[in-house]
Coordinates of C-alpha atoms in Angstrom, one line a residue:
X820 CA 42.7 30.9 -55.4
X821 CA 45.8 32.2 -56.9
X822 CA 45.9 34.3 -53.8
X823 CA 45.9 31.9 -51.6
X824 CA 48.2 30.0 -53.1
X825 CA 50.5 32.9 -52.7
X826 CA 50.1 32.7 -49.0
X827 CA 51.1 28.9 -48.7
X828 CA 54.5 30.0 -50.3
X829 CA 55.0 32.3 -47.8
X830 CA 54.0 30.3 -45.0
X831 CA 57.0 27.7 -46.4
X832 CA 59.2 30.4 -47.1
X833 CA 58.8 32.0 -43.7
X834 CA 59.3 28.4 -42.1
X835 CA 62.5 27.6 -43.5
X836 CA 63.9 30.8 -42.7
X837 CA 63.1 30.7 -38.9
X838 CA 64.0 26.9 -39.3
X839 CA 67.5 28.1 -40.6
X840 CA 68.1 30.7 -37.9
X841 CA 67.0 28.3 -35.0
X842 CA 66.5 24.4 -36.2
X843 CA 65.2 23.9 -32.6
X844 CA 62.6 26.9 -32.9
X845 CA 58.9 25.1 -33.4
X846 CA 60.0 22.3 -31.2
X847 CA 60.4 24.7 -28.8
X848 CA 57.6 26.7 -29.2
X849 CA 55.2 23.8 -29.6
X850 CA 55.6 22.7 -25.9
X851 CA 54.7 25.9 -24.4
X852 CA 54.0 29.2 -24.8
X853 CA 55.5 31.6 -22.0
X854 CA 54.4 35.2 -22.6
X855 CA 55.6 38.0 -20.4
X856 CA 53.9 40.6 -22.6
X857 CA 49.7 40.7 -23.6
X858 CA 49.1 43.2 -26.1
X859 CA 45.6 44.8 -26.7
X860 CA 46.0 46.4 -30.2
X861 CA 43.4 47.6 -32.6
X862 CA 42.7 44.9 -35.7
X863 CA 44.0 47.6 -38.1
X864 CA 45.8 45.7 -40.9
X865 CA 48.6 48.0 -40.5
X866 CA 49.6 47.4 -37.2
X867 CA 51.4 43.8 -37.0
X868 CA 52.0 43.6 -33.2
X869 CA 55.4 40.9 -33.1
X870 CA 56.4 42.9 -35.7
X871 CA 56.8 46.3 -34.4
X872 CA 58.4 45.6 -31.0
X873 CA 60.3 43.0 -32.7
X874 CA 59.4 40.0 -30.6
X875 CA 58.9 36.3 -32.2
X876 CA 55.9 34.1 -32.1
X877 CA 55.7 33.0 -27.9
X878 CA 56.4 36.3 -27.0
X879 CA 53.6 38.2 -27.4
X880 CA 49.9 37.5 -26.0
X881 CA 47.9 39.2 -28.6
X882 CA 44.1 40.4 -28.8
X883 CA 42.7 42.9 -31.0
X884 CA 40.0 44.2 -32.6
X885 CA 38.3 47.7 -34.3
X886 CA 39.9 50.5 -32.1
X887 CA 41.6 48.6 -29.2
X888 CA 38.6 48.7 -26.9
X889 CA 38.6 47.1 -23.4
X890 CA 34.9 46.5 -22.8
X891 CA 33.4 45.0 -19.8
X892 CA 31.1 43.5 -21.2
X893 CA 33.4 42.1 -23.8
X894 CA 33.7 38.5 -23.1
X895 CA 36.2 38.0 -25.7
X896 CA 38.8 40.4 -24.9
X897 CA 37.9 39.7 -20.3
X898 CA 38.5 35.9 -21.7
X899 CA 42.0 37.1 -23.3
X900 CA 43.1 39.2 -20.6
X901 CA 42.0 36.4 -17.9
X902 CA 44.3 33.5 -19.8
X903 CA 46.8 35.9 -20.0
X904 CA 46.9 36.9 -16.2
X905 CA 45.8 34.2 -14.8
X906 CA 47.3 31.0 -16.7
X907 CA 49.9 32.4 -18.3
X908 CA 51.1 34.9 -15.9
X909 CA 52.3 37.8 -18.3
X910 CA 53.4 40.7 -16.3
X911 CA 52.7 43.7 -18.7
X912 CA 49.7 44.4 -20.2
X913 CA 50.0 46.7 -23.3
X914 CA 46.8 48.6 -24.7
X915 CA 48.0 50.1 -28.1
X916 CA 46.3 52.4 -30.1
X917 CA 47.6 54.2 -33.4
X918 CA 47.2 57.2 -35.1
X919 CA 44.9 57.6 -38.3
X920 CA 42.6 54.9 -36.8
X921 CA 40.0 54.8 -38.9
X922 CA 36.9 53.8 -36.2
X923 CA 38.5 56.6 -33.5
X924 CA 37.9 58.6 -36.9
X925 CA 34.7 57.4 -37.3
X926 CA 33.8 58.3 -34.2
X927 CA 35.1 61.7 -33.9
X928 CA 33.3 62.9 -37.1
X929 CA 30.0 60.6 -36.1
X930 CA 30.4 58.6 -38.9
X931 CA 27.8 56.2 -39.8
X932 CA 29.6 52.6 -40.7
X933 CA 26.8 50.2 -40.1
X934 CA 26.7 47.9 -37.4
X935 CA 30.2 48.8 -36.0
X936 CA 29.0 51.9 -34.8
X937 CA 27.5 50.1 -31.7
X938 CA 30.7 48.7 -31.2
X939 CA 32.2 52.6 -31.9
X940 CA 29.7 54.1 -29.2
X941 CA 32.6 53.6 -26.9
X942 CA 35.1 55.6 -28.3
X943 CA 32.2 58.1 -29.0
X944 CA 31.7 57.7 -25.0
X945 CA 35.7 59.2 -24.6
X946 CA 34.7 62.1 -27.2
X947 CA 32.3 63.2 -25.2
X948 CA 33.8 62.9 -22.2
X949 CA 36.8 65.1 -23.5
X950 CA 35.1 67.4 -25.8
X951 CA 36.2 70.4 -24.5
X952 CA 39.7 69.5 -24.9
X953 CA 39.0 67.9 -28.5
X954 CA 37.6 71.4 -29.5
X955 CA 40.7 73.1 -29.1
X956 CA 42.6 71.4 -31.1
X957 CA 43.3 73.5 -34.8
X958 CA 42.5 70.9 -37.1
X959 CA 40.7 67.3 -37.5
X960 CA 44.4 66.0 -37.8
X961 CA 45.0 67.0 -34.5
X962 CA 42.2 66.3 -32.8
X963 CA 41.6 62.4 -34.0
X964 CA 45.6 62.0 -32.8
X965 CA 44.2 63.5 -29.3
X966 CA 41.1 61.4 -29.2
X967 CA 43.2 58.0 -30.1
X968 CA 45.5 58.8 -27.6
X969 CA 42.8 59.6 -24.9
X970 CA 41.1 56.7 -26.1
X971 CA 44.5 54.7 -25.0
X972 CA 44.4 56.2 -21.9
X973 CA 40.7 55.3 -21.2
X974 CA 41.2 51.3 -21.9
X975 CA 44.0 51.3 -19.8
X976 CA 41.9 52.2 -17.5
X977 CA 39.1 50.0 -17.8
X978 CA 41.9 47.0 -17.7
X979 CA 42.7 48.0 -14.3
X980 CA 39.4 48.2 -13.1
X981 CA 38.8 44.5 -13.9
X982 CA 38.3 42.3 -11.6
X983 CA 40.5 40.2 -13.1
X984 CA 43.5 42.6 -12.5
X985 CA 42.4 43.6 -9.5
X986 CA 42.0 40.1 -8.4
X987 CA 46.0 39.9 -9.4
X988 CA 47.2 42.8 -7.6
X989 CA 45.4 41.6 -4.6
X990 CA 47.2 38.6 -4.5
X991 CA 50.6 40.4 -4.9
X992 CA 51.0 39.2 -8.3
X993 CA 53.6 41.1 -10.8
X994 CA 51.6 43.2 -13.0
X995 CA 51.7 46.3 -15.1
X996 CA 49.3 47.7 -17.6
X997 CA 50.7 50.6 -20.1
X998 CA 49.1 53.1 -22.8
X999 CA 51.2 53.3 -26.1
X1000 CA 50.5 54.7 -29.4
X1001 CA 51.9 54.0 -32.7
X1002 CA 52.5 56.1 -35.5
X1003 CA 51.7 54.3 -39.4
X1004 CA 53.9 57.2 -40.7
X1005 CA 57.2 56.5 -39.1
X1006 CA 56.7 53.3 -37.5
X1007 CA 57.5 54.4 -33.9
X1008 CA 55.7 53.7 -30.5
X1009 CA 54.9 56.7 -28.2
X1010 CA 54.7 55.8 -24.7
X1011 CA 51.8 57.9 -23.1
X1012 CA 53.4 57.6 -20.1
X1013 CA 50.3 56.2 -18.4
X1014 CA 51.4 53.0 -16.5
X1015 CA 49.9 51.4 -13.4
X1016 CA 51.2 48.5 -11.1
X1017 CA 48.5 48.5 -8.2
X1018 CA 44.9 50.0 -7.8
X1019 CA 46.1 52.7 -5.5
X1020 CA 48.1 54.1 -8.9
X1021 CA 44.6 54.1 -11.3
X1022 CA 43.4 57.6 -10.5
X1023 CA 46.9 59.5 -10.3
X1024 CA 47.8 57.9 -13.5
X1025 CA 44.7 58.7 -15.5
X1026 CA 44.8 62.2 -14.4
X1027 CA 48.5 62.8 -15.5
X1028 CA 48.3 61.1 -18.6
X1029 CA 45.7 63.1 -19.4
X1030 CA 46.7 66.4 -18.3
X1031 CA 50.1 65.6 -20.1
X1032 CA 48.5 65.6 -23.2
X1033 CA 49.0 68.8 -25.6
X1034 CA 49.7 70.2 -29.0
X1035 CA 49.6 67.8 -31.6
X1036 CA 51.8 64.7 -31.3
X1037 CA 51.0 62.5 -34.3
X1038 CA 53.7 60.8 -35.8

């Protein structure tokens, strides 16, 4: 309980000190919440999304969870990305991974964790799919930073073969859905330099983000 306790004082101390820097900043933010940006980040306690592109609470959409999978049969994260495109009309969708992710790890090594490797079968999916390129890579350091940042690449995919962006982009709505990867050593965000605004952009975009990739780029 002591612990707990502990995270009550920061609550307060937090509170006063966004209070102090904007008095009118949670009367403000508890009328609406106006989002341009949804994030799709892996649960990974070391990856605080506000934090690390520096944006407040109301500026970030946020869903996560173990490896930053967009499943389609995933009616948590299809629910997330819906509200976000739909009702709250963000106009970037960012699928994050990071490097040293322990379930991309997991599944690059075949790793038996329990019932999260059903969940992991995905990522296993992208290793497969890209094991030649994974076995050319000179060490296991090296190839779990290729397969998170193929595995980036594949869920950005998958977001724009929803119907629910698709559905956007048909009606000429503003929308654009990136691959990033972040780097727990140094704190920096790589830009994989995957990033589609309409349908006709999926395939070109896969297959140069993914040719792009080489050498070992973990930070």
């Amino acid at each position: 309980m002591r612990i707990l306790r502990q995270l009550f004082d920061n609550n307060k101390a937090w509170a006063e000190r966004i209070q102090r820097q904007d008095p009118d900043f949670f009367s403000k933010l508890s009328q609406q919440q106006s989002p341009s940006y949804l994030w799709i980040g892996c649960a990974d306690s070391r990856v605080p999304a506000n934090e690390i592109v520096g944006l407040l609470p109301g500026e970030l959409f946020v869903h996560r969870n173990v490896a930053n999978l967009v499943v389609h049969t995933d009616l948590n994260c299809l629910s997330v990305l819906q509200f976000a495109v739909d009702i709250l009309k963000v106009r970037h969708i960012i699928v994050c991974g990071h490097y040293g992710c322990s379930g991309v790890q997991a599944a690059l090594r075949r790793t038996r964790l329990g019932l999260s490797d059903n969940w992991l079968r995905h990522v296993q999916d992208v290793r497969q799919k890209h094991e030649k390129y994974l076995a050319s890579a000179a060490s296991e350091v090296e190839a779990s930073a290729r397969l998170c940042e193929l595995n980036v690449i594949e869920q950005v995919a998958n977001v724009c073969y929803t119907t629910i962006a698709r559905d956007a982009w048909e009606r000429g709505q503003e929308l654009a859905v990136h691959g990033w990867v972040y780097g727990i050593q140094d704190g920096l965000l790589r830009d994989l330099n995957i990033n589609v605004t309409n349908p006709d952009e999926i395939l070109t975009a896969y297959d140069a983000a993914t040719s792009a990739l080489s050498g070992f780029t973990a930070g």
